[in-house]
Tab-separated table of C-alpha atoms in Angstrom:
chain	number	residue	atom	x	y	z
A	19	MET	CA	10.577	12.045	3.576
A	20	THR	CA	14.313	12.559	3.059
A	21	ILE	CA	16.258	11.871	6.256
A	22	SER	CA	19.143	14.237	6.946
A	23	CYS	CA	22.021	12.478	8.665
A	24	ILE	CA	25.582	12.678	9.919
A	25	ILE	CA	28.279	10.069	10.528
A	26	VAL	CA	30.406	10.100	13.686
A	27	ASP	CA	33.223	7.542	13.908
A	28	ASP	CA	36.861	7.931	14.877
A	29	GLU	CA	37.908	5.362	12.251
A	30	PRO	CA	38.302	7.033	8.820
A	31	LEU	CA	37.734	3.746	6.969
A	32	ALA	CA	34.468	3.194	8.831
A	33	VAL	CA	33.378	6.719	7.903
A	34	LYS	CA	34.146	6.090	4.228
A	35	LEU	CA	32.157	2.828	4.250
A	36	LEU	CA	29.124	4.501	5.816
A	37	GLU	CA	29.426	7.429	3.408
A	38	SER	CA	29.299	4.985	0.486
A	39	PHE	CA	26.197	3.331	1.989
A	40	VAL	CA	24.464	6.686	2.469
A	41	GLN	CA	25.271	7.798	-1.077
A	42	LYS	CA	23.448	4.811	-2.577
A	43	THR	CA	20.432	5.098	-0.263
A	44	PRO	CA	17.934	7.545	-1.842
A	45	GLN	CA	16.020	8.398	1.341
A	46	LEU	CA	19.192	9.637	3.096
A	47	ARG	CA	20.960	12.997	2.730
A	48	LEU	CA	24.413	13.214	4.283
A	49	GLU	CA	25.067	16.610	5.894
A	50	ALA	CA	28.506	15.986	7.426
A	51	SER	CA	30.958	13.358	8.666
A	52	PHE	CA	33.149	13.539	11.766
A	53	THR	CA	35.994	11.570	13.296
A	54	ASP	CA	35.818	13.677	16.479
A	55	SER	CA	32.719	13.364	18.687
A	56	VAL	CA	33.251	16.747	20.398
A	57	GLU	CA	33.449	18.460	17.018
A	58	ALA	CA	30.273	16.641	15.950
A	59	LEU	CA	28.393	17.871	19.023
A	60	SER	CA	29.485	21.464	18.430
A	61	TRP	CA	28.338	21.277	14.792
A	62	LEU	CA	24.982	19.706	15.719
A	63	LYS	CA	24.100	22.607	18.012
A	64	GLU	CA	23.931	24.834	14.930
A	65	HIS	CA	22.870	22.233	12.358
A	66	PRO	CA	20.399	19.709	13.815
A	67	VAL	CA	19.712	16.629	11.689
A	68	ASN	CA	17.224	13.754	11.783
A	69	LEU	CA	19.644	10.883	12.230
A	70	ALA	CA	23.183	10.180	13.478
A	71	PHE	CA	25.138	7.059	12.571
A	72	MET	CA	27.414	6.929	15.574
A	73	ASP	CA	30.233	4.739	16.825
A	74	ILE	CA	30.152	3.999	20.541
A	75	GLN	CA	33.804	3.575	21.498
A	76	MET	CA	35.482	6.901	20.731
A	77	PRO	CA	38.066	9.068	22.560
A	78	ASP	CA	37.147	12.227	24.508
A	79	MET	CA	33.396	11.572	24.379
A	80	ASN	CA	31.989	8.153	23.528
A	81	GLY	CA	28.872	7.647	21.442
A	82	MET	CA	26.702	6.745	24.410
A	83	GLU	CA	27.591	10.009	26.168
A	84	LEU	CA	27.062	11.979	22.975
A	85	SER	CA	23.634	10.405	22.425
A	86	HIS	CA	22.394	12.029	25.656
A	87	MET	CA	23.399	15.486	24.383
A	88	LEU	CA	21.872	15.433	20.912
A	89	PRO	CA	19.297	18.028	19.855
A	90	ASP	CA	15.628	17.121	20.224
A	91	GLY	CA	14.465	15.204	17.194
A	92	THR	CA	17.842	13.656	16.345
A	93	ARG	CA	17.720	9.874	16.562
A	94	VAL	CA	20.659	7.460	16.663
A	95	ILE	CA	21.750	4.298	14.898
A	96	PHE	CA	24.792	2.993	16.761
A	97	THR	CA	27.684	1.341	14.924
A	98	THR	CA	30.285	-0.632	16.868
A	99	ALA	CA	32.552	-3.656	16.779
A	100	PHE	CA	31.563	-4.650	20.312
A	101	LYS	CA	28.244	-6.465	20.726
A	102	GLU	CA	28.373	-6.053	24.524
A	103	TYR	CA	27.220	-2.465	23.976
A	104	ALA	CA	23.953	-3.665	22.470
A	105	PHE	CA	21.889	-3.497	25.663
A	106	GLU	CA	23.085	0.054	26.387
A	107	SER	CA	21.876	1.173	22.969
A	108	TYR	CA	18.349	0.015	23.804
A	109	GLU	CA	18.475	1.837	27.137
A	110	VAL	CA	18.854	5.155	25.274
A	111	SER	CA	16.120	4.222	22.752
A	112	ALA	CA	18.399	3.984	19.733
A	113	ILE	CA	16.582	3.139	16.514
A	114	ASP	CA	19.022	0.313	15.804
A	115	PHE	CA	22.398	-1.203	16.614
A	116	LEU	CA	24.732	-2.226	13.764
A	117	LEU	CA	27.601	-4.564	14.514
A	118	LYS	CA	30.814	-4.052	12.540
A	119	PRO	CA	31.753	-5.108	9.920
A	120	ILE	CA	28.485	-3.617	8.658
A	121	ARG	CA	26.827	-5.109	5.590
A	122	TYR	CA	24.622	-2.981	3.378
A	123	ASN	CA	21.555	-5.227	3.880
A	124	LYS	CA	21.772	-4.601	7.644
A	125	PHE	CA	22.352	-0.904	7.052
A	126	ILE	CA	19.311	-0.518	4.809
A	127	ALA	CA	17.147	-2.461	7.283
A	128	ALA	CA	18.156	0.036	9.986
A	129	VAL	CA	17.377	2.939	7.664
A	130	GLU	CA	13.911	1.488	7.002
A	131	LYS	CA	13.326	1.387	10.770
A	132	ALA	CA	14.302	5.044	10.951
A	133	GLN	CA	12.034	5.875	8.009
A	134	GLN	CA	9.116	4.218	9.791
A	135	TRP	CA	9.849	6.116	13.004
A	136	PHE	CA	9.893	9.504	11.267
A	137	ASP	CA	6.817	8.659	9.200
A	138	LEU	CA	4.937	7.777	12.393
A	139	LYS	CA	6.135	10.965	14.054
A	140	ASP	CA	4.873	13.039	11.115
A	141	HIS	CA	1.598	11.100	11.107
A	142	GLY	CA	1.101	11.927	14.779
A	143	LYS	CA	1.528	15.630	14.008
A	144	ASP	CA	-1.250	15.360	11.427
A	145	HIS	CA	-3.691	14.752	14.274
A	146	GLY	CA	-2.410	17.538	16.493
A	147	ASP	CA	-5.454	19.681	15.776
A	148	GLY	CA	-7.707	17.436	17.802
A	149	SER	CA	-9.203	15.660	14.802
A	150	PRO	CA	-9.951	11.973	15.290
A	151	ASP	CA	-7.172	9.499	14.593
A	152	HIS	CA	-8.714	6.951	12.236
A	153	SER	CA	-5.559	4.838	12.337
A	154	ARG	CA	-6.267	3.788	15.918
A	155	PRO	CA	-7.225	0.100	15.875
A	156	ALA	CA	-10.310	-1.439	17.374
A	157	THR	CA	-7.968	-3.783	19.253
A	158	THR	CA	-7.017	-1.019	21.717
A	159	ASP	CA	-10.265	-1.903	23.474
A	160	GLN	CA	-8.427	-5.025	24.596
A	161	GLU	CA	-6.962	-2.984	27.420
A	162	ASN	CA	-10.335	-3.384	29.155
A	163	ARG	CA	-10.878	-7.031	28.235
A	164	PRO	CA	-9.365	-10.177	29.801
A	165	HIS	CA	-7.247	-12.307	27.489
A	166	ASP	CA	-8.960	-15.359	25.984
A	167	SER	CA	-6.348	-18.138	26.168
A	168	ARG	CA	-8.124	-20.050	23.385
A	169	ARG	CA	-7.469	-17.344	20.813
A	170	GLU	CA	-4.636	-17.917	18.359
A	171	THR	CA	-4.863	-14.652	16.406
A	172	MET	CA	-5.576	-10.961	16.849
A	173	PHE	CA	-6.510	-8.058	14.583
A	174	ILE	CA	-4.366	-4.955	14.224
A	175	ARG	CA	-4.851	-1.941	11.960
A	176	VAL	CA	-1.998	-1.547	9.470
A	177	ASP	CA	-2.088	1.194	6.811
A	178	GLY	CA	-5.808	1.777	7.377
A	179	GLU	CA	-6.816	-1.896	7.093
A	180	LEU	CA	-7.539	-4.481	9.760
A	181	ARG	CA	-5.099	-7.356	9.476
A	182	GLN	CA	-5.371	-10.659	11.309
A	183	ILE	CA	-2.029	-11.926	12.603
A	184	SER	CA	-1.231	-15.326	14.047
A	185	PHE	CA	0.405	-15.482	17.474
A	186	ASP	CA	2.739	-18.277	16.373
A	187	ARG	CA	4.321	-16.020	13.715
A	188	ILE	CA	5.181	-13.190	16.113
A	189	LEU	CA	8.880	-13.041	17.019
A	190	PHE	CA	8.680	-9.997	19.274
A	191	VAL	CA	6.797	-6.747	19.756
A	192	GLU	CA	8.592	-3.398	20.008
A	193	GLY	CA	7.013	-0.381	21.683
A	194	MET	CA	7.466	3.150	20.307
A	195	LYS	CA	5.495	5.565	22.509
A	196	ASP	CA	1.925	5.409	21.130
A	197	TYR	CA	2.795	2.843	18.473
A	198	VAL	CA	4.020	-0.744	18.456
A	199	ARG	CA	5.796	-2.799	15.822
A	200	PHE	CA	5.054	-6.499	15.416
A	201	HIS	CA	8.143	-8.293	14.101
A	202	MET	CA	6.823	-11.343	12.276
A	203	GLU	CA	8.361	-14.450	10.760
A	204	GLY	CA	8.110	-14.235	6.990
A	205	GLU	CA	7.673	-10.430	6.941
A	206	ARG	CA	10.574	-8.304	5.670
A	207	LEU	CA	9.369	-5.257	7.612
A	208	PRO	CA	7.571	-5.076	10.955
A	209	LEU	CA	3.839	-4.358	11.085
A	210	THR	CA	3.272	-0.975	12.744
A	211	THR	CA	0.041	-0.033	14.464
A	212	HIS	CA	-1.299	2.610	16.856
A	213	MET	CA	-1.581	0.620	20.083
A	214	THR	CA	-0.156	0.549	23.604
A	215	MET	CA	2.222	-2.067	24.975
A	216	LYS	CA	-0.292	-2.707	27.763
A	217	ALA	CA	-2.942	-3.611	25.196
A	218	VAL	CA	-0.527	-5.961	23.425
A	219	GLU	CA	0.523	-7.562	26.695
A	220	ASP	CA	-3.119	-8.191	27.619
A	221	ALA	CA	-3.900	-9.629	24.175
A	222	LEU	CA	-1.042	-12.140	23.974
A	223	PRO	CA	-1.037	-15.492	25.811
A	224	THR	CA	1.163	-15.311	28.898
A	225	ASP	CA	2.386	-18.885	28.563
A	226	THR	CA	4.222	-18.109	25.309
A	227	PHE	CA	4.963	-14.350	25.492
A	228	MET	CA	6.830	-12.336	28.126
A	229	ARG	CA	7.677	-8.680	28.518
A	230	ILE	CA	11.430	-8.428	29.126
A	231	ASN	CA	11.834	-4.671	29.244
A	232	ARG	CA	9.717	-1.550	28.964
A	233	SER	CA	9.819	-1.609	25.165
A	234	TYR	CA	9.848	-5.301	24.222
A	235	ILE	CA	7.642	-8.388	24.470
A	236	VAL	CA	9.169	-11.602	23.087
A	237	ARG	CA	7.805	-14.985	22.092
A	238	LEU	CA	9.685	-17.280	24.434
A	239	ASP	CA	10.034	-20.284	22.124
A	240	LYS	CA	11.611	-18.097	19.412
A	241	ILE	CA	14.609	-17.130	21.583
A	242	ARG	CA	17.853	-18.563	20.170
A	243	THR	CA	20.320	-17.591	22.895
A	244	VAL	CA	20.511	-15.734	26.198
A	245	ASP	CA	24.018	-14.479	27.041
A	246	ARG	CA	25.557	-13.884	30.450
A	247	ASN	CA	24.428	-10.242	30.420
A	248	LEU	CA	20.814	-11.395	29.993
A	249	CYS	CA	20.717	-10.174	26.400
A	250	VAL	CA	18.173	-12.141	24.379
A	251	TYR	CA	19.013	-13.061	20.771
A	252	ILE	CA	15.819	-13.369	18.759
A	253	GLY	CA	15.340	-12.852	15.033
A	254	ASP	CA	17.967	-10.279	14.015
A	255	GLU	CA	17.724	-8.419	17.322
A	256	ILE	CA	19.594	-8.384	20.637
A	257	ILE	CA	17.293	-7.292	23.463
A	258	ARG	CA	18.326	-6.843	27.071
A	259	VAL	CA	16.237	-8.120	29.969
A	260	THR	CA	16.075	-5.153	32.339
A	261	ASP	CA	15.995	-5.350	36.132
A	262	ALA	CA	12.225	-4.895	36.486
A	263	TYR	CA	11.604	-8.079	34.463
A	264	ARG	CA	14.705	-10.056	35.448
A	265	GLU	CA	13.183	-12.215	38.194
A	266	ALA	CA	10.299	-13.504	36.072
A	267	PHE	CA	12.577	-14.200	33.107
A	268	GLU	CA	15.179	-16.040	35.192
A	269	LYS	CA	12.399	-18.108	36.707
A	270	TYR	CA	11.224	-19.080	33.217
A	271	CYS	CA	14.796	-19.995	32.196
A	272	GLY	CA	15.156	-22.160	35.291
């Protein structure tokens, strides 16, 4: 699908850079650009789009506030020069968080995440008539089975085929409603499957994996850094440890 998008950033040079990125990305169609967040919100009420590339620190209404007022179906990729906003972006379920200065390889990776999200959304609609969902993996039965600590792999269904993945190659698992994405070492794109986070949590060994917020499970020995805000740096992601999981994570960190 072609993803309709807008750009919202109070810095004209940042807008021009993002416009140039969008223009050379075939799956994107730019509908409008704004340097005023209030103006962007007013326009969106009449012209909803799929995706908003949005700065966070802006006058009048910041990007985080604006993200709560977007039309249904509009997703966000945040762009900012301040990495301390990263954990807030995950709290509002942003598709991605791009740290300025933005490089095109990071931009296109974020766009591919968005493409996957919209493809999954459209796929879910295909089964809205009550027909069986043949993409649902056999591994969802794991919700009713205890984890076998001797196992080193699991099967997931990706693009209609069962694929065996090794636990030691998993960086982290990201939940997206009825789907999850396995971010793997050596894989350019995550592996997406129809599965619940509960099923994943039950399948993975608890001595090496830990859930650190509602939407993320990480492999503990793959964590590079944990900052003072309890944001975990793993792979190319920054993931915040939320309050519900804080005690267990701090206990692990010692």
